[in-house]
């Protein structure tokens, strides 16, 4: 369970959300990821090379949230200087990945709408796998699994009917492959593993498989579910990017009496690194930073 605090001005509609964020480096995304403090035993930062908390302040002058990524000795595998350099490099990368993902997913949707073949769609996703923040698995949306209708047998691609001698008898490979296990058990000295890739016409096999998959187009996908899934990714991306537009990130190392901007500048902990103004305390007792009236309502929301 997690808790968020919502401040809303009843006069002008100003809103501010207070969340207890922590951060860590996630190997699966290769990014610095924020997560909310949960009332549970789950620790999302286990095994992370760097972790810490995110302290948020509101800047009335900029109308933005200043997010201070605070970490230090015991929470990072790096030295102080390397920790700061690491965060300066990686904090912006999530925004870059989200922007790239939105462009790629838009191209992917256009391909699906144009009835691109399954191989083309798969190749696109595979080519851009490292760039996509949200992954798409086409198998989840196939109405008919692509290999169910394939009727290929390996014996059809043997290059030649080479003869095999054992137990003083001669057989062709195709004869042996047509035998049942009961028949083969009569000749224990024969090993089916003797068939190697050099004995097969791999070019023809690959061509037949490719042609089969090419016939499976976007019309064989559950497009409603696919579009719904991709649309949800666009919603998540839009939400995150919208917040990032109103966020000013900076870094604090435990013990330092200053914050460090992503440009490497040292600034006082009590002021906004963008405009230099002191942070504004948003509370029901304080005037609204927008209209100046004391009509701020506060409520908390608990959720799983």
PDB file of C-alpha atoms in Angstrom, residues 36-298:
ATOM      1  CA  UNK A  36       6.806   5.123  -4.300  1.00  0.00           C
ATOM      2  CA  UNK A  37       7.394   4.245  -0.686  1.00  0.00           C
ATOM      3  CA  UNK A  38       5.154   1.274   0.030  1.00  0.00           C
ATOM      4  CA  UNK A  39       3.842   0.010   3.344  1.00  0.00           C
ATOM      5  CA  UNK A  40       5.171  -3.454   2.634  1.00  0.00           C
ATOM      6  CA  UNK A  41       8.299  -5.563   2.940  1.00  0.00           C
ATOM      7  CA  UNK A  42       9.043  -5.272  -0.799  1.00  0.00           C
ATOM      8  CA  UNK A  43      12.343  -3.521  -1.503  1.00  0.00           C
ATOM      9  CA  UNK A  44      12.643  -2.526  -5.145  1.00  0.00           C
ATOM     10  CA  UNK A  45      16.219  -1.354  -4.691  1.00  0.00           C
ATOM     11  CA  UNK A  46      17.650  -4.736  -3.641  1.00  0.00           C
ATOM     12  CA  UNK A  47      20.858  -5.368  -5.556  1.00  0.00           C
ATOM     13  CA  UNK A  48      20.932  -1.873  -7.071  1.00  0.00           C
ATOM     14  CA  UNK A  49      24.353  -0.313  -7.591  1.00  0.00           C
ATOM     15  CA  UNK A  50      22.913   3.019  -6.429  1.00  0.00           C
ATOM     16  CA  UNK A  51      19.781   3.968  -4.520  1.00  0.00           C
ATOM     17  CA  UNK A  52      18.329   6.699  -2.329  1.00  0.00           C
ATOM     18  CA  UNK A  53      15.298   8.891  -1.792  1.00  0.00           C
ATOM     19  CA  UNK A  54      13.805  11.723  -3.819  1.00  0.00           C
ATOM     20  CA  UNK A  55      13.045  14.853  -1.812  1.00  0.00           C
ATOM     21  CA  UNK A  56      10.534  17.114  -3.526  1.00  0.00           C
ATOM     22  CA  UNK A  57      10.117  20.880  -3.141  1.00  0.00           C
ATOM     23  CA  UNK A  58       7.784  23.312  -4.857  1.00  0.00           C
ATOM     24  CA  UNK A  59       9.153  26.424  -6.585  1.00  0.00           C
ATOM     25  CA  UNK A  60       6.455  29.105  -6.794  1.00  0.00           C
ATOM     26  CA  UNK A  61       8.521  31.251  -9.159  1.00  0.00           C
ATOM     27  CA  UNK A  62       9.030  28.457 -11.731  1.00  0.00           C
ATOM     28  CA  UNK A  63       5.777  26.627 -10.915  1.00  0.00           C
ATOM     29  CA  UNK A  64       7.808  23.439 -10.966  1.00  0.00           C
ATOM     30  CA  UNK A  65       8.758  20.611  -8.630  1.00  0.00           C
ATOM     31  CA  UNK A  66      12.419  20.356  -7.647  1.00  0.00           C
ATOM     32  CA  UNK A  67      13.322  16.675  -7.192  1.00  0.00           C
ATOM     33  CA  UNK A  68      16.465  16.176  -5.129  1.00  0.00           C
ATOM     34  CA  UNK A  69      17.984  12.727  -5.692  1.00  0.00           C
ATOM     35  CA  UNK A  70      19.741  12.109  -2.389  1.00  0.00           C
ATOM     36  CA  UNK A  71      22.196   9.276  -1.887  1.00  0.00           C
ATOM     37  CA  UNK A  72      25.585   8.696  -0.354  1.00  0.00           C
ATOM     38  CA  UNK A  73      27.944   6.335   1.427  1.00  0.00           C
ATOM     39  CA  UNK A  74      26.297   2.943   1.925  1.00  0.00           C
ATOM     40  CA  UNK A  75      23.739   3.631  -0.803  1.00  0.00           C
ATOM     41  CA  UNK A  76      26.127   3.718  -3.757  1.00  0.00           C
ATOM     42  CA  UNK A  77      28.947   1.485  -4.933  1.00  0.00           C
ATOM     43  CA  UNK A  78      30.799   4.531  -6.274  1.00  0.00           C
ATOM     44  CA  UNK A  79      32.861   7.304  -4.765  1.00  0.00           C
ATOM     45  CA  UNK A  80      31.176  10.648  -4.091  1.00  0.00           C
ATOM     46  CA  UNK A  81      32.391  12.187  -7.357  1.00  0.00           C
ATOM     47  CA  UNK A  82      31.520   9.093  -9.402  1.00  0.00           C
ATOM     48  CA  UNK A  83      28.078   8.879  -7.771  1.00  0.00           C
ATOM     49  CA  UNK A  84      27.257  12.450  -8.749  1.00  0.00           C
ATOM     50  CA  UNK A  85      28.605  11.938 -12.271  1.00  0.00           C
ATOM     51  CA  UNK A  86      26.585   8.724 -12.626  1.00  0.00           C
ATOM     52  CA  UNK A  87      23.328  10.408 -11.594  1.00  0.00           C
ATOM     53  CA  UNK A  88      23.995  13.454 -13.783  1.00  0.00           C
ATOM     54  CA  UNK A  89      24.354  11.104 -16.760  1.00  0.00           C
ATOM     55  CA  UNK A  90      21.512   8.675 -16.054  1.00  0.00           C
ATOM     56  CA  UNK A  91      18.708  10.797 -14.574  1.00  0.00           C
ATOM     57  CA  UNK A  92      17.891  12.374 -18.003  1.00  0.00           C
ATOM     58  CA  UNK A  93      18.029   9.039 -19.826  1.00  0.00           C
ATOM     59  CA  UNK A  94      14.506   7.935 -18.899  1.00  0.00           C
ATOM     60  CA  UNK A  95      13.024  10.995 -20.579  1.00  0.00           C
ATOM     61  CA  UNK A  96      15.137  10.268 -23.672  1.00  0.00           C
ATOM     62  CA  UNK A  97      13.988   6.629 -23.695  1.00  0.00           C
ATOM     63  CA  UNK A  98      10.323   7.581 -23.319  1.00  0.00           C
ATOM     64  CA  UNK A  99      10.525  10.088 -26.177  1.00  0.00           C
ATOM     65  CA  UNK A 100      12.238   7.506 -28.394  1.00  0.00           C
ATOM     66  CA  UNK A 101       9.667   4.860 -27.436  1.00  0.00           C
ATOM     67  CA  UNK A 102       6.757   7.137 -28.359  1.00  0.00           C
ATOM     68  CA  UNK A 103       8.250   7.698 -31.823  1.00  0.00           C
ATOM     69  CA  UNK A 104       8.945   3.991 -32.378  1.00  0.00           C
ATOM     70  CA  UNK A 105       5.514   2.873 -31.151  1.00  0.00           C
ATOM     71  CA  UNK A 106       3.884   5.382 -33.472  1.00  0.00           C
ATOM     72  CA  UNK A 107       5.816   3.874 -36.401  1.00  0.00           C
ATOM     73  CA  UNK A 108       4.881   0.383 -35.228  1.00  0.00           C
ATOM     74  CA  UNK A 109       1.171   1.247 -35.153  1.00  0.00           C
ATOM     75  CA  UNK A 110       1.411   2.637 -38.694  1.00  0.00           C
ATOM     76  CA  UNK A 111       2.951  -0.661 -39.812  1.00  0.00           C
ATOM     77  CA  UNK A 112       0.164  -2.677 -38.207  1.00  0.00           C
ATOM     78  CA  UNK A 113      -2.489  -0.466 -39.826  1.00  0.00           C
ATOM     79  CA  UNK A 114      -0.883  -1.033 -43.234  1.00  0.00           C
ATOM     80  CA  UNK A 115      -1.128  -4.840 -42.772  1.00  0.00           C
ATOM     81  CA  UNK A 116       2.647  -5.340 -42.554  1.00  0.00           C
ATOM     82  CA  UNK A 117       3.664  -9.008 -42.417  1.00  0.00           C
ATOM     83  CA  UNK A 118       4.423 -10.651 -39.102  1.00  0.00           C
ATOM     84  CA  UNK A 119       8.095 -11.044 -39.944  1.00  0.00           C
ATOM     85  CA  UNK A 120       8.367  -7.324 -40.722  1.00  0.00           C
ATOM     86  CA  UNK A 121       6.671  -6.436 -37.435  1.00  0.00           C
ATOM     87  CA  UNK A 122       8.846  -8.847 -35.472  1.00  0.00           C
ATOM     88  CA  UNK A 123      12.001  -7.575 -37.146  1.00  0.00           C
ATOM     89  CA  UNK A 124      11.043  -3.992 -36.256  1.00  0.00           C
ATOM     90  CA  UNK A 125      10.511  -4.858 -32.589  1.00  0.00           C
ATOM     91  CA  UNK A 126      13.705  -6.888 -32.466  1.00  0.00           C
ATOM     92  CA  UNK A 127      15.746  -4.146 -34.146  1.00  0.00           C
ATOM     93  CA  UNK A 128      14.581  -1.526 -31.634  1.00  0.00           C
ATOM     94  CA  UNK A 129      14.355  -3.748 -28.554  1.00  0.00           C
ATOM     95  CA  UNK A 130      17.070  -1.844 -26.656  1.00  0.00           C
ATOM     96  CA  UNK A 131      15.399   1.503 -27.419  1.00  0.00           C
ATOM     97  CA  UNK A 132      11.865   0.609 -26.321  1.00  0.00           C
ATOM     98  CA  UNK A 133      10.888   1.322 -22.725  1.00  0.00           C
ATOM     99  CA  UNK A 134       7.621  -0.594 -23.064  1.00  0.00           C
ATOM    100  CA  UNK A 135       7.955  -3.941 -24.859  1.00  0.00           C
ATOM    101  CA  UNK A 136       5.403  -5.461 -27.240  1.00  0.00           C
ATOM    102  CA  UNK A 137       5.167  -9.259 -27.567  1.00  0.00           C
ATOM    103  CA  UNK A 138       3.175 -10.146 -30.680  1.00  0.00           C
ATOM    104  CA  UNK A 139       2.552 -13.669 -29.386  1.00  0.00           C
ATOM    105  CA  UNK A 140       0.165 -12.144 -26.851  1.00  0.00           C
ATOM    106  CA  UNK A 141      -2.048 -10.835 -29.658  1.00  0.00           C
ATOM    107  CA  UNK A 142      -1.998 -13.632 -32.231  1.00  0.00           C
ATOM    108  CA  UNK A 143      -5.395 -15.144 -32.858  1.00  0.00           C
ATOM    109  CA  UNK A 144      -3.668 -18.192 -34.318  1.00  0.00           C
ATOM    110  CA  UNK A 145      -0.147 -19.084 -33.323  1.00  0.00           C
ATOM    111  CA  UNK A 146       2.014 -18.772 -36.458  1.00  0.00           C
ATOM    112  CA  UNK A 147       3.537 -22.242 -36.291  1.00  0.00           C
ATOM    113  CA  UNK A 148       0.361 -24.213 -35.694  1.00  0.00           C
ATOM    114  CA  UNK A 149      -0.434 -24.427 -39.395  1.00  0.00           C
ATOM    115  CA  UNK A 150       3.120 -25.263 -40.456  1.00  0.00           C
ATOM    116  CA  UNK A 151       3.445 -28.749 -41.889  1.00  0.00           C
ATOM    117  CA  UNK A 152       7.199 -29.064 -42.406  1.00  0.00           C
ATOM    118  CA  UNK A 153       9.204 -32.192 -41.709  1.00  0.00           C
ATOM    119  CA  UNK A 154      12.963 -32.198 -41.486  1.00  0.00           C
ATOM    120  CA  UNK A 155      13.217 -35.206 -43.801  1.00  0.00           C
ATOM    121  CA  UNK A 156      11.844 -33.072 -46.634  1.00  0.00           C
ATOM    122  CA  UNK A 157      15.042 -30.999 -46.599  1.00  0.00           C
ATOM    123  CA  UNK A 158      17.687 -33.745 -46.647  1.00  0.00           C
ATOM    124  CA  UNK A 159      20.049 -32.872 -49.479  1.00  0.00           C
ATOM    125  CA  UNK A 160      20.422 -36.366 -50.852  1.00  0.00           C
ATOM    126  CA  UNK A 161      19.287 -39.900 -50.272  1.00  0.00           C
ATOM    127  CA  UNK A 162      22.608 -40.975 -48.804  1.00  0.00           C
ATOM    128  CA  UNK A 163      22.743 -44.626 -47.796  1.00  0.00           C
ATOM    129  CA  UNK A 164      23.561 -45.670 -44.247  1.00  0.00           C
ATOM    130  CA  UNK A 165      25.145 -49.020 -43.485  1.00  0.00           C
ATOM    131  CA  UNK A 166      24.818 -50.719 -40.136  1.00  0.00           C
ATOM    132  CA  UNK A 167      24.252 -54.255 -38.939  1.00  0.00           C
ATOM    133  CA  UNK A 168      25.184 -55.463 -42.455  1.00  0.00           C
ATOM    134  CA  UNK A 169      22.172 -53.744 -44.011  1.00  0.00           C
ATOM    135  CA  UNK A 170      21.783 -50.560 -46.086  1.00  0.00           C
ATOM    136  CA  UNK A 171      19.058 -47.970 -45.593  1.00  0.00           C
ATOM    137  CA  UNK A 172      18.315 -44.466 -46.818  1.00  0.00           C
ATOM    138  CA  UNK A 173      17.751 -41.656 -44.299  1.00  0.00           C
ATOM    139  CA  UNK A 174      14.180 -41.168 -45.490  1.00  0.00           C
ATOM    140  CA  UNK A 175      13.464 -44.843 -44.817  1.00  0.00           C
ATOM    141  CA  UNK A 176      14.737 -44.519 -41.270  1.00  0.00           C
ATOM    142  CA  UNK A 177      12.765 -41.348 -40.605  1.00  0.00           C
ATOM    143  CA  UNK A 178       9.586 -43.107 -41.697  1.00  0.00           C
ATOM    144  CA  UNK A 179      10.167 -45.909 -39.240  1.00  0.00           C
ATOM    145  CA  UNK A 180       8.523 -46.069 -35.871  1.00  0.00           C
ATOM    146  CA  UNK A 181      10.547 -46.111 -32.665  1.00  0.00           C
ATOM    147  CA  UNK A 182       9.758 -49.793 -32.377  1.00  0.00           C
ATOM    148  CA  UNK A 183      11.384 -50.427 -35.737  1.00  0.00           C
ATOM    149  CA  UNK A 184      14.457 -48.356 -34.853  1.00  0.00           C
ATOM    150  CA  UNK A 185      14.912 -50.154 -31.545  1.00  0.00           C
ATOM    151  CA  UNK A 186      15.730 -53.280 -33.573  1.00  0.00           C
ATOM    152  CA  UNK A 187      18.979 -51.558 -34.613  1.00  0.00           C
ATOM    153  CA  UNK A 188      20.528 -50.166 -31.404  1.00  0.00           C
ATOM    154  CA  UNK A 189      23.806 -49.288 -33.145  1.00  0.00           C
ATOM    155  CA  UNK A 190      22.082 -46.560 -35.243  1.00  0.00           C
ATOM    156  CA  UNK A 191      22.114 -43.039 -33.861  1.00  0.00           C
ATOM    157  CA  UNK A 192      19.622 -40.539 -35.301  1.00  0.00           C
ATOM    158  CA  UNK A 193      21.926 -37.718 -34.190  1.00  0.00           C
ATOM    159  CA  UNK A 194      24.153 -38.555 -37.177  1.00  0.00           C
ATOM    160  CA  UNK A 195      22.080 -36.114 -39.212  1.00  0.00           C
ATOM    161  CA  UNK A 196      23.961 -32.784 -39.241  1.00  0.00           C
ATOM    162  CA  UNK A 197      23.115 -29.340 -40.609  1.00  0.00           C
ATOM    163  CA  UNK A 198      25.459 -29.926 -43.544  1.00  0.00           C
ATOM    164  CA  UNK A 199      23.160 -32.742 -44.635  1.00  0.00           C
ATOM    165  CA  UNK A 200      20.181 -30.364 -44.885  1.00  0.00           C
ATOM    166  CA  UNK A 201      19.088 -27.828 -47.461  1.00  0.00           C
ATOM    167  CA  UNK A 202      18.875 -25.040 -44.866  1.00  0.00           C
ATOM    168  CA  UNK A 203      18.305 -22.344 -47.483  1.00  0.00           C
ATOM    169  CA  UNK A 204      15.094 -24.025 -48.669  1.00  0.00           C
ATOM    170  CA  UNK A 205      13.964 -24.667 -45.099  1.00  0.00           C
ATOM    171  CA  UNK A 206      14.474 -21.024 -44.133  1.00  0.00           C
ATOM    172  CA  UNK A 207      12.753 -19.868 -47.327  1.00  0.00           C
ATOM    173  CA  UNK A 208       9.670 -21.990 -46.702  1.00  0.00           C
ATOM    174  CA  UNK A 209       9.391 -20.842 -43.104  1.00  0.00           C
ATOM    175  CA  UNK A 210       9.844 -17.202 -44.135  1.00  0.00           C
ATOM    176  CA  UNK A 211       7.201 -17.484 -46.844  1.00  0.00           C
ATOM    177  CA  UNK A 212       4.812 -19.058 -44.363  1.00  0.00           C
ATOM    178  CA  UNK A 213       5.304 -16.303 -41.805  1.00  0.00           C
ATOM    179  CA  UNK A 214       5.065 -13.600 -44.448  1.00  0.00           C
ATOM    180  CA  UNK A 215       1.550 -14.779 -45.229  1.00  0.00           C
ATOM    181  CA  UNK A 216       0.556 -14.048 -41.639  1.00  0.00           C
ATOM    182  CA  UNK A 217      -0.211 -10.339 -41.588  1.00  0.00           C
ATOM    183  CA  UNK A 218      -1.645  -7.842 -39.117  1.00  0.00           C
ATOM    184  CA  UNK A 219      -5.148  -9.106 -39.897  1.00  0.00           C
ATOM    185  CA  UNK A 220      -4.253 -12.291 -37.988  1.00  0.00           C
ATOM    186  CA  UNK A 221      -3.527 -10.205 -34.887  1.00  0.00           C
ATOM    187  CA  UNK A 222      -6.133  -9.272 -32.329  1.00  0.00           C
ATOM    188  CA  UNK A 223      -5.853  -5.638 -33.356  1.00  0.00           C
ATOM    189  CA  UNK A 224      -8.312  -4.291 -30.798  1.00  0.00           C
ATOM    190  CA  UNK A 225      -6.272  -5.710 -27.935  1.00  0.00           C
ATOM    191  CA  UNK A 226      -2.991  -4.672 -29.558  1.00  0.00           C
ATOM    192  CA  UNK A 227      -4.125  -1.076 -30.080  1.00  0.00           C
ATOM    193  CA  UNK A 228      -5.491  -0.973 -26.541  1.00  0.00           C
ATOM    194  CA  UNK A 229      -2.167  -2.166 -25.133  1.00  0.00           C
ATOM    195  CA  UNK A 230      -0.087   0.277 -27.166  1.00  0.00           C
ATOM    196  CA  UNK A 231      -2.515   3.094 -26.324  1.00  0.00           C
ATOM    197  CA  UNK A 232      -1.977   2.420 -22.631  1.00  0.00           C
ATOM    198  CA  UNK A 233       1.771   2.779 -23.217  1.00  0.00           C
ATOM    199  CA  UNK A 234       1.183   6.143 -24.860  1.00  0.00           C
ATOM    200  CA  UNK A 235      -0.900   7.177 -21.816  1.00  0.00           C
ATOM    201  CA  UNK A 236       1.890   6.172 -19.421  1.00  0.00           C
ATOM    202  CA  UNK A 237       4.492   7.972 -21.524  1.00  0.00           C
ATOM    203  CA  UNK A 238       2.358  11.094 -21.759  1.00  0.00           C
ATOM    204  CA  UNK A 239       1.814  11.137 -17.989  1.00  0.00           C
ATOM    205  CA  UNK A 240       5.521  10.700 -17.206  1.00  0.00           C
ATOM    206  CA  UNK A 241       6.657  13.272 -19.768  1.00  0.00           C
ATOM    207  CA  UNK A 242       4.079  15.773 -18.539  1.00  0.00           C
ATOM    208  CA  UNK A 243       5.465  15.449 -15.015  1.00  0.00           C
ATOM    209  CA  UNK A 244       9.058  15.658 -16.246  1.00  0.00           C
ATOM    210  CA  UNK A 245       8.261  18.938 -17.993  1.00  0.00           C
ATOM    211  CA  UNK A 246       7.427  20.385 -14.569  1.00  0.00           C
ATOM    212  CA  UNK A 247      10.356  18.765 -12.772  1.00  0.00           C
ATOM    213  CA  UNK A 248      13.794  20.192 -12.020  1.00  0.00           C
ATOM    214  CA  UNK A 249      16.097  17.337 -10.971  1.00  0.00           C
ATOM    215  CA  UNK A 250      19.258  17.832  -8.933  1.00  0.00           C
ATOM    216  CA  UNK A 251      21.510  15.717  -6.711  1.00  0.00           C
ATOM    217  CA  UNK A 252      22.484  15.753  -3.061  1.00  0.00           C
ATOM    218  CA  UNK A 253      25.198  13.591  -1.537  1.00  0.00           C
ATOM    219  CA  UNK A 254      24.678  12.814   2.162  1.00  0.00           C
ATOM    220  CA  UNK A 255      26.621  15.351   4.224  1.00  0.00           C
ATOM    221  CA  UNK A 256      26.855  18.007   1.500  1.00  0.00           C
ATOM    222  CA  UNK A 257      25.288  21.383   2.352  1.00  0.00           C
ATOM    223  CA  UNK A 258      24.523  22.036  -1.310  1.00  0.00           C
ATOM    224  CA  UNK A 259      22.766  20.378  -4.237  1.00  0.00           C
ATOM    225  CA  UNK A 260      24.337  19.695  -7.616  1.00  0.00           C
ATOM    226  CA  UNK A 261      22.471  20.451 -10.842  1.00  0.00           C
ATOM    227  CA  UNK A 262      22.643  18.150 -13.859  1.00  0.00           C
ATOM    228  CA  UNK A 263      25.035  20.730 -15.353  1.00  0.00           C
ATOM    229  CA  UNK A 264      27.395  20.260 -12.384  1.00  0.00           C
ATOM    230  CA  UNK A 265      26.641  23.580 -10.660  1.00  0.00           C
ATOM    231  CA  UNK A 266      26.529  23.674  -6.839  1.00  0.00           C
ATOM    232  CA  UNK A 267      23.490  25.492  -5.397  1.00  0.00           C
ATOM    233  CA  UNK A 268      22.122  26.128  -1.907  1.00  0.00           C
ATOM    234  CA  UNK A 269      19.830  23.335  -0.656  1.00  0.00           C
ATOM    235  CA  UNK A 270      17.068  25.811   0.217  1.00  0.00           C
ATOM    236  CA  UNK A 271      16.695  27.421  -3.206  1.00  0.00           C
ATOM    237  CA  UNK A 272      15.509  26.414  -6.652  1.00  0.00           C
ATOM    238  CA  UNK A 273      18.488  25.516  -8.849  1.00  0.00           C
ATOM    239  CA  UNK A 274      16.746  27.085 -11.853  1.00  0.00           C
ATOM    240  CA  UNK A 275      15.718  30.539 -10.566  1.00  0.00           C
ATOM    241  CA  UNK A 276      17.449  30.858  -7.189  1.00  0.00           C
ATOM    242  CA  UNK A 277      14.219  31.552  -5.261  1.00  0.00           C
ATOM    243  CA  UNK A 278      13.536  29.849  -1.921  1.00  0.00           C
ATOM    244  CA  UNK A 279      11.203  26.882  -1.984  1.00  0.00           C
ATOM    245  CA  UNK A 280       7.559  27.507  -1.108  1.00  0.00           C
ATOM    246  CA  UNK A 281       5.904  25.358   1.549  1.00  0.00           C
ATOM    247  CA  UNK A 282       2.561  24.111   0.267  1.00  0.00           C
ATOM    248  CA  UNK A 283       0.166  23.405   3.136  1.00  0.00           C
ATOM    249  CA  UNK A 284      -3.454  24.074   4.185  1.00  0.00           C
ATOM    250  CA  UNK A 285      -2.085  26.811   6.502  1.00  0.00           C
ATOM    251  CA  UNK A 286      -0.185  28.598   3.718  1.00  0.00           C
ATOM    252  CA  UNK A 287      -1.737  30.900   1.097  1.00  0.00           C
ATOM    253  CA  UNK A 288      -2.168  29.413  -2.359  1.00  0.00           C
ATOM    254  CA  UNK A 289       0.995  30.140  -4.362  1.00  0.00           C
ATOM    255  CA  UNK A 290      -1.187  30.998  -7.372  1.00  0.00           C
ATOM    256  CA  UNK A 291      -4.003  33.203  -6.091  1.00  0.00           C
ATOM    257  CA  UNK A 292      -2.778  34.017  -2.569  1.00  0.00           C
ATOM    258  CA  UNK A 293      -5.971  32.907  -0.815  1.00  0.00           C
ATOM    259  CA  UNK A 294      -5.973  30.508   2.108  1.00  0.00           C
ATOM    260  CA  UNK A 295      -8.320  28.025   0.527  1.00  0.00           C
ATOM    261  CA  UNK A 296      -6.034  25.024   0.072  1.00  0.00           C
ATOM    262  CA  UNK A 297      -7.700  21.695   0.731  1.00  0.00           C
ATOM    263  CA  UNK A 298      -5.612  18.631   1.633  1.00  0.00           C
TER     264      UNK A 298
END
